[in-house]
mmCIF file with all atom_site columns, C-alpha atoms in Angstrom:
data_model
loop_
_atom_site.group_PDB
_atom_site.id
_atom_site.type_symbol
_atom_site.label_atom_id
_atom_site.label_alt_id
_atom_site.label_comp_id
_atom_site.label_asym_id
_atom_site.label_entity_id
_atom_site.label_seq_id
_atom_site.pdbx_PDB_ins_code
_atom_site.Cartn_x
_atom_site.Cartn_y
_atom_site.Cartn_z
_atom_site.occupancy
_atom_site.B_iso_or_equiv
_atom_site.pdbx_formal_charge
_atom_site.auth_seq_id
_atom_site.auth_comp_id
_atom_site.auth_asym_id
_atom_site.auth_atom_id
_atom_site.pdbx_PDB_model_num
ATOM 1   C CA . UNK A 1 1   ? -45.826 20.798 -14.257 1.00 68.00 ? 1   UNK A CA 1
ATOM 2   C CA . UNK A 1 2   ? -44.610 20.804 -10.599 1.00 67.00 ? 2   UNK A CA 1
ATOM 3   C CA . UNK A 1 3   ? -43.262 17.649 -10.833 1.00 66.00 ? 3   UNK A CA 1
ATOM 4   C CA . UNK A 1 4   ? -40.747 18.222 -13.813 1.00 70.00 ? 4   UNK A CA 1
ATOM 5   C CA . UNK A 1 5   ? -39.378 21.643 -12.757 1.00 76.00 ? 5   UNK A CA 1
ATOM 6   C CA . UNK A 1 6   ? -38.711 20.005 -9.224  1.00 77.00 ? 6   UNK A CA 1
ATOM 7   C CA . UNK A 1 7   ? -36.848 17.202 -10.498 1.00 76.00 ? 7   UNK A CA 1
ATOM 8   C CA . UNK A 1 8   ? -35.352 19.851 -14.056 1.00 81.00 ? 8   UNK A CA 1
ATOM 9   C CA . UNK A 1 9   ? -34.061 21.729 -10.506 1.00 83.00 ? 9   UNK A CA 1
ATOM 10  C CA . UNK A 1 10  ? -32.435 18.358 -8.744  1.00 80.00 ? 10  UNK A CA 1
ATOM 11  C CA . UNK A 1 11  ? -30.402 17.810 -12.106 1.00 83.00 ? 11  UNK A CA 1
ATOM 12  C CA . UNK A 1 12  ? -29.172 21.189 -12.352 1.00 89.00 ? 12  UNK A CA 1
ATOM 13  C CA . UNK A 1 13  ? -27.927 20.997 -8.593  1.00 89.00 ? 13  UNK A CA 1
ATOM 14  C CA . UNK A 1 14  ? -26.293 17.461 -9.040  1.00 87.00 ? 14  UNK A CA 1
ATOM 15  C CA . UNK A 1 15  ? -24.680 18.608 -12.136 1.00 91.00 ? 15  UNK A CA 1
ATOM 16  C CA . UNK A 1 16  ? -23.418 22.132 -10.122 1.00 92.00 ? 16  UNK A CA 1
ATOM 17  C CA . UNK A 1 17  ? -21.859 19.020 -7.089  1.00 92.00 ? 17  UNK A CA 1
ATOM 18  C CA . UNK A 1 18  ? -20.083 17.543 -9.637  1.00 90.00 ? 18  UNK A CA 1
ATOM 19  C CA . UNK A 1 19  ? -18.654 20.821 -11.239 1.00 93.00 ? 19  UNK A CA 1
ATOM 20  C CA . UNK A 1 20  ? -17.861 21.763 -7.258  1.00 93.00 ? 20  UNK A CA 1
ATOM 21  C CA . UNK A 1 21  ? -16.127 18.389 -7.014  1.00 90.00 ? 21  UNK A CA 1
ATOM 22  C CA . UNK A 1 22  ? -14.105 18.591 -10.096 1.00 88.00 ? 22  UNK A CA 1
ATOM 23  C CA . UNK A 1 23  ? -13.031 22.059 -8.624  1.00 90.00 ? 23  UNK A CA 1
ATOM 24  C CA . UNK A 1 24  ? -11.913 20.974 -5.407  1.00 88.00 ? 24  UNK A CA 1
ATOM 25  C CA . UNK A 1 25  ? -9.940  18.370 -7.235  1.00 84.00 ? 25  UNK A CA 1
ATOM 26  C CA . UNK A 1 26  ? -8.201  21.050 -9.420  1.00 82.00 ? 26  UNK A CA 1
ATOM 27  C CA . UNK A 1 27  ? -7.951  23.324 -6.541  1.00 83.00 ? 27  UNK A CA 1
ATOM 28  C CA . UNK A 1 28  ? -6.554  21.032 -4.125  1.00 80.00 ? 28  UNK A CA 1
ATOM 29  C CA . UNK A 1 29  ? -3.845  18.760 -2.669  1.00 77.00 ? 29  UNK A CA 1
ATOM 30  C CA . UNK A 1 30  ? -5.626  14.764 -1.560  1.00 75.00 ? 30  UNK A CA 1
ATOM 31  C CA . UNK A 1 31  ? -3.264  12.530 -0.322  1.00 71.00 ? 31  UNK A CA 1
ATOM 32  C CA . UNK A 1 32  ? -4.679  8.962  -2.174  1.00 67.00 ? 32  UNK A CA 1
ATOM 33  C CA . UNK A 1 33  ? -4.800  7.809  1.707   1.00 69.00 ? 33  UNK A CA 1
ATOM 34  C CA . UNK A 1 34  ? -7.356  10.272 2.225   1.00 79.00 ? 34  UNK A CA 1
ATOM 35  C CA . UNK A 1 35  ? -9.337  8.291  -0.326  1.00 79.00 ? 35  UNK A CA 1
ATOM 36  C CA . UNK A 1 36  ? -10.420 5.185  1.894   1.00 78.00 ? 36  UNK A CA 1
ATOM 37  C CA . UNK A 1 37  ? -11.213 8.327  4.547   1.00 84.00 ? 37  UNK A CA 1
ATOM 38  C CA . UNK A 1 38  ? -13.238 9.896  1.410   1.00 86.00 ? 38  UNK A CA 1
ATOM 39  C CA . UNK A 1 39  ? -15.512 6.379  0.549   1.00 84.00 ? 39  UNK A CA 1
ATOM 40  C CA . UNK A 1 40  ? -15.921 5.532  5.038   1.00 85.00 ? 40  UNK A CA 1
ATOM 41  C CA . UNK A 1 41  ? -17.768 9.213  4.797   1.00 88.00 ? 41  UNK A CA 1
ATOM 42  C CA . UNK A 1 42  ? -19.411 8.078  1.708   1.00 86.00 ? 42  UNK A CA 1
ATOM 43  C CA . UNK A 1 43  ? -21.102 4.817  3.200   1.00 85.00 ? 43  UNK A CA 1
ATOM 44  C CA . UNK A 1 44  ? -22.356 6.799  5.947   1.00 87.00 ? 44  UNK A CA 1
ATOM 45  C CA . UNK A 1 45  ? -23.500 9.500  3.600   1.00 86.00 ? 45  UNK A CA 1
ATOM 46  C CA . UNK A 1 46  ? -25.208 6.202  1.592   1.00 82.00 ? 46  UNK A CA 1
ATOM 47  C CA . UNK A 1 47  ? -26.602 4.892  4.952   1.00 81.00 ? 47  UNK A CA 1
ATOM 48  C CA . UNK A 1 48  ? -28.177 7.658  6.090   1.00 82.00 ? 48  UNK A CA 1
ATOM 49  C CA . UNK A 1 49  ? -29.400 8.467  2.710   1.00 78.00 ? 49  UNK A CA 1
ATOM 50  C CA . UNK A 1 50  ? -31.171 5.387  3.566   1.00 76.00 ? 50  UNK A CA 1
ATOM 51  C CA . UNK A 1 51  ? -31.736 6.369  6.798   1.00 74.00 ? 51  UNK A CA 1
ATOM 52  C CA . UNK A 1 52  ? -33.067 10.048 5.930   1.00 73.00 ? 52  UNK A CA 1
ATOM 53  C CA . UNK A 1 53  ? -34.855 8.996  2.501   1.00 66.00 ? 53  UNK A CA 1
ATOM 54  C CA . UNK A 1 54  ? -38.183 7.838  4.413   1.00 66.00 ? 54  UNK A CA 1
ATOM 55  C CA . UNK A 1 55  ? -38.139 11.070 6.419   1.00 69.00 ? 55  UNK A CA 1
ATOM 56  C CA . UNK A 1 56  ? -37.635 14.002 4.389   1.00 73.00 ? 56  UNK A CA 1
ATOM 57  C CA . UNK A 1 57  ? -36.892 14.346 1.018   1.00 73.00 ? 57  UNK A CA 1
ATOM 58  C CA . UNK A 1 58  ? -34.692 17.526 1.302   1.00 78.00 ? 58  UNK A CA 1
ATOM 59  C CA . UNK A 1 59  ? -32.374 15.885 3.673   1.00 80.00 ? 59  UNK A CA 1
ATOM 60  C CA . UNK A 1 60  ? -32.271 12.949 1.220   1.00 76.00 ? 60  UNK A CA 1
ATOM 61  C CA . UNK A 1 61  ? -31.224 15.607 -1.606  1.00 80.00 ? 61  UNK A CA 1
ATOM 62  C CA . UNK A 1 62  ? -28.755 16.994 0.943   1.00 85.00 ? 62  UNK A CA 1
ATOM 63  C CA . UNK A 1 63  ? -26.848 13.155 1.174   1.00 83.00 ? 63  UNK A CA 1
ATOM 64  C CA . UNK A 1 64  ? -26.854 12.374 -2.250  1.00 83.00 ? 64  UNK A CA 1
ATOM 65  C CA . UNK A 1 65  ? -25.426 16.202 -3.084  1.00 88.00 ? 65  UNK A CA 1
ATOM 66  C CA . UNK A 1 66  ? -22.469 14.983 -1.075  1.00 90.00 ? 66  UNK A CA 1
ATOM 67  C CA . UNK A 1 67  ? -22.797 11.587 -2.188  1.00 88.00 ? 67  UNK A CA 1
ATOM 68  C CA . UNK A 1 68  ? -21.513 13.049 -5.637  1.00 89.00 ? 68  UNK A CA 1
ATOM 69  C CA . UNK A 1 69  ? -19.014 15.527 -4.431  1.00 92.00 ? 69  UNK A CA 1
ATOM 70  C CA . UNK A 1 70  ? -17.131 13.099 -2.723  1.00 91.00 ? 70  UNK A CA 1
ATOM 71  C CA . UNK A 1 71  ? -17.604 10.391 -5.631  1.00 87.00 ? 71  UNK A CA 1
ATOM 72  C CA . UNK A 1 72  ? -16.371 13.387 -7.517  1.00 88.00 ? 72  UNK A CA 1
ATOM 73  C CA . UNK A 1 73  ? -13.331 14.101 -5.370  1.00 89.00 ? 73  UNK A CA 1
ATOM 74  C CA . UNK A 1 74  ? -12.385 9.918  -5.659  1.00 85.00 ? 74  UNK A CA 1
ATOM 75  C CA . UNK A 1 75  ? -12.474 10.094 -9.442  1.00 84.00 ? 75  UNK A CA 1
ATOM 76  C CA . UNK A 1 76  ? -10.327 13.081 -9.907  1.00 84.00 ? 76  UNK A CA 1
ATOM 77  C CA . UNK A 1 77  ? -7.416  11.396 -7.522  1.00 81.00 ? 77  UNK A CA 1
ATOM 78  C CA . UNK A 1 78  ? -8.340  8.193  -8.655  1.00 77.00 ? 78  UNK A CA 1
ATOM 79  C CA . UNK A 1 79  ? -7.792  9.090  -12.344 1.00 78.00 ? 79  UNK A CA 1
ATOM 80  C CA . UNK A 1 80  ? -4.604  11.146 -11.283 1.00 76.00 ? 80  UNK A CA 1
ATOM 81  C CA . UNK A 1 81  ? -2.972  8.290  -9.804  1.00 73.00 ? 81  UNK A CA 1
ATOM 82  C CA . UNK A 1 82  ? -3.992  6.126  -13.242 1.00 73.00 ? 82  UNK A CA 1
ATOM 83  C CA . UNK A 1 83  ? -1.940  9.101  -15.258 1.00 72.00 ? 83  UNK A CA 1
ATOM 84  C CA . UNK A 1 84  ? 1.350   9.408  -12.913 1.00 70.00 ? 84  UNK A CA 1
ATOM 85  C CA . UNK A 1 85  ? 1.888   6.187  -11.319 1.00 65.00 ? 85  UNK A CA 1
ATOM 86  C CA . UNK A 1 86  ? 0.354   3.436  -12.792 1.00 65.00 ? 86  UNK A CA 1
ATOM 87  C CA . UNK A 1 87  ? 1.078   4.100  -16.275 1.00 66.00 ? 87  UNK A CA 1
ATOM 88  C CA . UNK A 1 88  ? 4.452   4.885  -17.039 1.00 71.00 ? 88  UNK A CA 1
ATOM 89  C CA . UNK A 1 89  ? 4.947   4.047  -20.695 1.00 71.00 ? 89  UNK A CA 1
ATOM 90  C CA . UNK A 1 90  ? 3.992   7.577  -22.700 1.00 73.00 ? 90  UNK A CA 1
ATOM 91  C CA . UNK A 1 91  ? 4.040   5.591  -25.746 1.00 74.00 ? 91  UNK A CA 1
ATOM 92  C CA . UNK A 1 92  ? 1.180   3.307  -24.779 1.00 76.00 ? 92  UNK A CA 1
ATOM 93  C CA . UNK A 1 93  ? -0.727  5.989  -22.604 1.00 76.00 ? 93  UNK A CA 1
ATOM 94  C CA . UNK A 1 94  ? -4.013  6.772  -24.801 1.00 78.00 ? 94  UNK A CA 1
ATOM 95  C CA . UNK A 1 95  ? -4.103  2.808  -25.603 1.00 81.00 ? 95  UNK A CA 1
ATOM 96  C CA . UNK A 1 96  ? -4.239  2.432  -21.526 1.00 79.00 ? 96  UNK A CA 1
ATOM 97  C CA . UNK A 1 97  ? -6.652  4.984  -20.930 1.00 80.00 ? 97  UNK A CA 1
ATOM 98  C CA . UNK A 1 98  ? -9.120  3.821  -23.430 1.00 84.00 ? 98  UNK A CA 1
ATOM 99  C CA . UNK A 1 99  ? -8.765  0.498  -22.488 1.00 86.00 ? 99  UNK A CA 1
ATOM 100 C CA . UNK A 1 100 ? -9.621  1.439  -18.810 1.00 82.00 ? 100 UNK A CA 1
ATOM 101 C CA . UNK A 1 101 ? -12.421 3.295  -19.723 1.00 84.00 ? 101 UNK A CA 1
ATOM 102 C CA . UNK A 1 102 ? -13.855 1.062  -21.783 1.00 91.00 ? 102 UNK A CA 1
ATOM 103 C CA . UNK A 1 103 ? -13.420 -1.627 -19.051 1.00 89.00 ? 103 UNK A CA 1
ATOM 104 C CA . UNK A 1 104 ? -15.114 0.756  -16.938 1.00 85.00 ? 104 UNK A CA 1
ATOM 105 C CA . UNK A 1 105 ? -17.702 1.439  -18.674 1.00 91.00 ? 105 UNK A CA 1
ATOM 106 C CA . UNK A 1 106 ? -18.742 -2.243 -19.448 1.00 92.00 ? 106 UNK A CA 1
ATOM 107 C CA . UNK A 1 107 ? -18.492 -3.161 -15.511 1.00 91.00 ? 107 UNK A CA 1
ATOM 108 C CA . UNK A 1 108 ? -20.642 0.069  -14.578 1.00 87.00 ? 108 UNK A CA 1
ATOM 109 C CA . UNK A 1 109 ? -23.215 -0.968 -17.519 1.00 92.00 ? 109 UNK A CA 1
ATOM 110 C CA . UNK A 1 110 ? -23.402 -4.457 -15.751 1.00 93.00 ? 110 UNK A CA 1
ATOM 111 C CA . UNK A 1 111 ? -23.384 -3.260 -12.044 1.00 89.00 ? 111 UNK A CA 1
ATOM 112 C CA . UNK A 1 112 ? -26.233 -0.458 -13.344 1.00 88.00 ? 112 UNK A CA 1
ATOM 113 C CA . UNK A 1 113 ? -28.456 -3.740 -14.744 1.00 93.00 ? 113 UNK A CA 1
ATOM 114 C CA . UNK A 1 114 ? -27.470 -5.862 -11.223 1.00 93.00 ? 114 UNK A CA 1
ATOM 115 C CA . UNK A 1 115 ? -28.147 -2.641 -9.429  1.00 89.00 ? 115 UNK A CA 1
ATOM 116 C CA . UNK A 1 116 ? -32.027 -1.844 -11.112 1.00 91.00 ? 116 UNK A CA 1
ATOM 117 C CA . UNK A 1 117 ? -32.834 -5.954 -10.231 1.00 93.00 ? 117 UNK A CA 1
ATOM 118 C CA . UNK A 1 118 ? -31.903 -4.713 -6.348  1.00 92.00 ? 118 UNK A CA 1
ATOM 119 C CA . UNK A 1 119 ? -33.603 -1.825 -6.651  1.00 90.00 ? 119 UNK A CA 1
ATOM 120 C CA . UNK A 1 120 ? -36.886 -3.622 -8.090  1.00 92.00 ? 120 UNK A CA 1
ATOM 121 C CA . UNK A 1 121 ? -36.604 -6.512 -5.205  1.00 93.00 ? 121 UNK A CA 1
ATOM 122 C CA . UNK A 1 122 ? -35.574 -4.415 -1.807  1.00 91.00 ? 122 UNK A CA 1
ATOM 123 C CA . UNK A 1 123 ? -36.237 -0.965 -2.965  1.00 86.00 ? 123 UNK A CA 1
ATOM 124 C CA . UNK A 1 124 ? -33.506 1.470  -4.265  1.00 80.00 ? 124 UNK A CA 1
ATOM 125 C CA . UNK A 1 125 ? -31.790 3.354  -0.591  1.00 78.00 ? 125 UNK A CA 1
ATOM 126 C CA . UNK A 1 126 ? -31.442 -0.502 0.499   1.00 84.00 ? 126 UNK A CA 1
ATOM 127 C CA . UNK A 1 127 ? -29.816 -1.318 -3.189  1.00 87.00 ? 127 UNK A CA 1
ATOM 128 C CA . UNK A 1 128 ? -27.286 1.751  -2.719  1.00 81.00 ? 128 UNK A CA 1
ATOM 129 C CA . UNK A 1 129 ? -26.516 1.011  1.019   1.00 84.00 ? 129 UNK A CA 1
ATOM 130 C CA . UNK A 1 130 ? -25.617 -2.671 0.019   1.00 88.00 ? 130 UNK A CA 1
ATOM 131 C CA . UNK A 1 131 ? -23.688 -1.371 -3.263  1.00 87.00 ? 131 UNK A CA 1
ATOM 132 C CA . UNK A 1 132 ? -21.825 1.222  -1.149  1.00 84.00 ? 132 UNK A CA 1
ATOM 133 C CA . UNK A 1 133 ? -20.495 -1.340 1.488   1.00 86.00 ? 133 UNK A CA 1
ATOM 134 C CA . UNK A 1 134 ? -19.739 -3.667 -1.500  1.00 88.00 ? 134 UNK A CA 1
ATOM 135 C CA . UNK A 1 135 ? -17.911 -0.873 -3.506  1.00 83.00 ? 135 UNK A CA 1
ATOM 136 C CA . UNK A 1 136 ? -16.230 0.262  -0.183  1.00 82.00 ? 136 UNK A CA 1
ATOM 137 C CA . UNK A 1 137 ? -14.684 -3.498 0.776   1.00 85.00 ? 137 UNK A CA 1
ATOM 138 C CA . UNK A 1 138 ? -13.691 -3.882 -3.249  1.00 84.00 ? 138 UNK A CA 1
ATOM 139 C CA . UNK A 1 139 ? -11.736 -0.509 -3.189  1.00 79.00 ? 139 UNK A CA 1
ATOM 140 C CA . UNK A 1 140 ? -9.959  -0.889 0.171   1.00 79.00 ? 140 UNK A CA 1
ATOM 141 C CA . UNK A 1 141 ? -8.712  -4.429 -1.749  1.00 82.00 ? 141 UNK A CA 1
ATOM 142 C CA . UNK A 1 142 ? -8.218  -2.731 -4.258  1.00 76.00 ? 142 UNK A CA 1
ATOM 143 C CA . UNK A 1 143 ? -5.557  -0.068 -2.714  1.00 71.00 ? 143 UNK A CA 1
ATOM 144 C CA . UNK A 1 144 ? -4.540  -2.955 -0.048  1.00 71.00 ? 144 UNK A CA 1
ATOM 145 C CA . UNK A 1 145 ? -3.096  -4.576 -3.803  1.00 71.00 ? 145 UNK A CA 1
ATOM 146 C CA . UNK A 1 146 ? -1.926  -1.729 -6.012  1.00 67.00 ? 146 UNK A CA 1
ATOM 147 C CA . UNK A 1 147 ? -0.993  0.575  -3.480  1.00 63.00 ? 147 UNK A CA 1
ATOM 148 C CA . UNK A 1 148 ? 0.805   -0.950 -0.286  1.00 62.00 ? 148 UNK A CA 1
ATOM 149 C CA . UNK A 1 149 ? 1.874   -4.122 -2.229  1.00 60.00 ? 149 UNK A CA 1
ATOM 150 C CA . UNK A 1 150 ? 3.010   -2.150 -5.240  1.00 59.00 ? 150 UNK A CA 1
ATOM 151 C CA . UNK A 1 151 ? 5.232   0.194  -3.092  1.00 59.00 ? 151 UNK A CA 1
ATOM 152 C CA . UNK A 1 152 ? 3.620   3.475  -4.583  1.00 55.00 ? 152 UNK A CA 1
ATOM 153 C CA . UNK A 1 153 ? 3.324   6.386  -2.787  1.00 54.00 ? 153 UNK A CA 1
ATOM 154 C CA . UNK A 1 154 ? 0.451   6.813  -0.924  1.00 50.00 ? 154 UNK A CA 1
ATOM 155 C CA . UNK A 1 155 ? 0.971   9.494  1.098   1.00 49.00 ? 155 UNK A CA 1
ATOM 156 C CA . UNK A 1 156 ? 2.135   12.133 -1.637  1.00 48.00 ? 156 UNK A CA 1
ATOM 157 C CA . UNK A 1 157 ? 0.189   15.102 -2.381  1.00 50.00 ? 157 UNK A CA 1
ATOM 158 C CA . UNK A 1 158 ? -1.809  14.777 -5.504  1.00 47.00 ? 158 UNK A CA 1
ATOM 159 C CA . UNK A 1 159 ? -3.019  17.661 -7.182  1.00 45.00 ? 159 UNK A CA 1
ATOM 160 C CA . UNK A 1 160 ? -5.424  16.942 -11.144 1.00 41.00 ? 160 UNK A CA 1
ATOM 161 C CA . UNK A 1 161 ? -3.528  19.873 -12.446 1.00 41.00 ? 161 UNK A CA 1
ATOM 162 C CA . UNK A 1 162 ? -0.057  20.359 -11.463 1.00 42.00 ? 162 UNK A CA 1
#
């Protein structure tokens, strides 16, 4: 069928963004700065998703491509930063970790349930532009708190993999 080989295709290329984001993590330098930069670009990938979505479906693919590489990209750093700075206690390390990811992966469980009601009332592009803005203000709090009021570091050069 047509249909399943088209969209068997659109998983293998979203899987091969992510692998090309994880790489550019590993291969690069991001200042966490760069990060707000990173999730602007990502709104306006999101709202011209949106935008592009009732146009032409290839263009669409195209945005949400880079919609993962750069989602990608804020991970890596993101999770970087968690290791080196925000944990410091070794001893309590794996306990930290799991606790964030398990955190993590309740509030994206939620957010995905919150997100699907969206998508059934104003249509799914809308639902992402809205959760992209929303996600965008929370994380610019978000480093406004941990980052600037903390005193870290914000303008050192992360690599995943030193």
């Amino acid at each position: 069928d047509l249909k399943t080989n088209i969209l068997g295709f659109i998983q293998i290329i979203i899987v091969g963004a992510f692998v090309f984001g994880n790489y550019i993590v590993s291969k690069t330098k991001i200042k966490q700065e760069k990060i707000l930069k990173l999730i602007i670009l990502d709104v306006v990938i999101i709202l011209l998703l949106n935008f592009f979505d009732k146009k032409s479906i290839y263009t669409g693919i195209i945005f949400f491509i880079l919609h993962v590489i750069i989602n990608t990209i804020i991970l890596g750093v993101n999770i970087s930063y968690l290791h080196s700075d925000i944990i410091k206690d070794d001893a309590n390390r794996n306990t930290s970790i799991s606790t964030f990811n398990f955190l993590n992966s309740c509030i994206v469980g939620i957010l995905l349930i919150i997100q699907g009601i969206f998508s059934d009332k104003i249509g799914m592009t809308n639902t992402w532009s809205l959760f992209s803005v929303i996600g965008a203000v929370l994380y610019i709090i978000m480093f406004n708190r941990i980052f600037i009021k903390k005193g870290l570091d914000v303008t050192r050069e992360e690599g995943m993999y030193e």
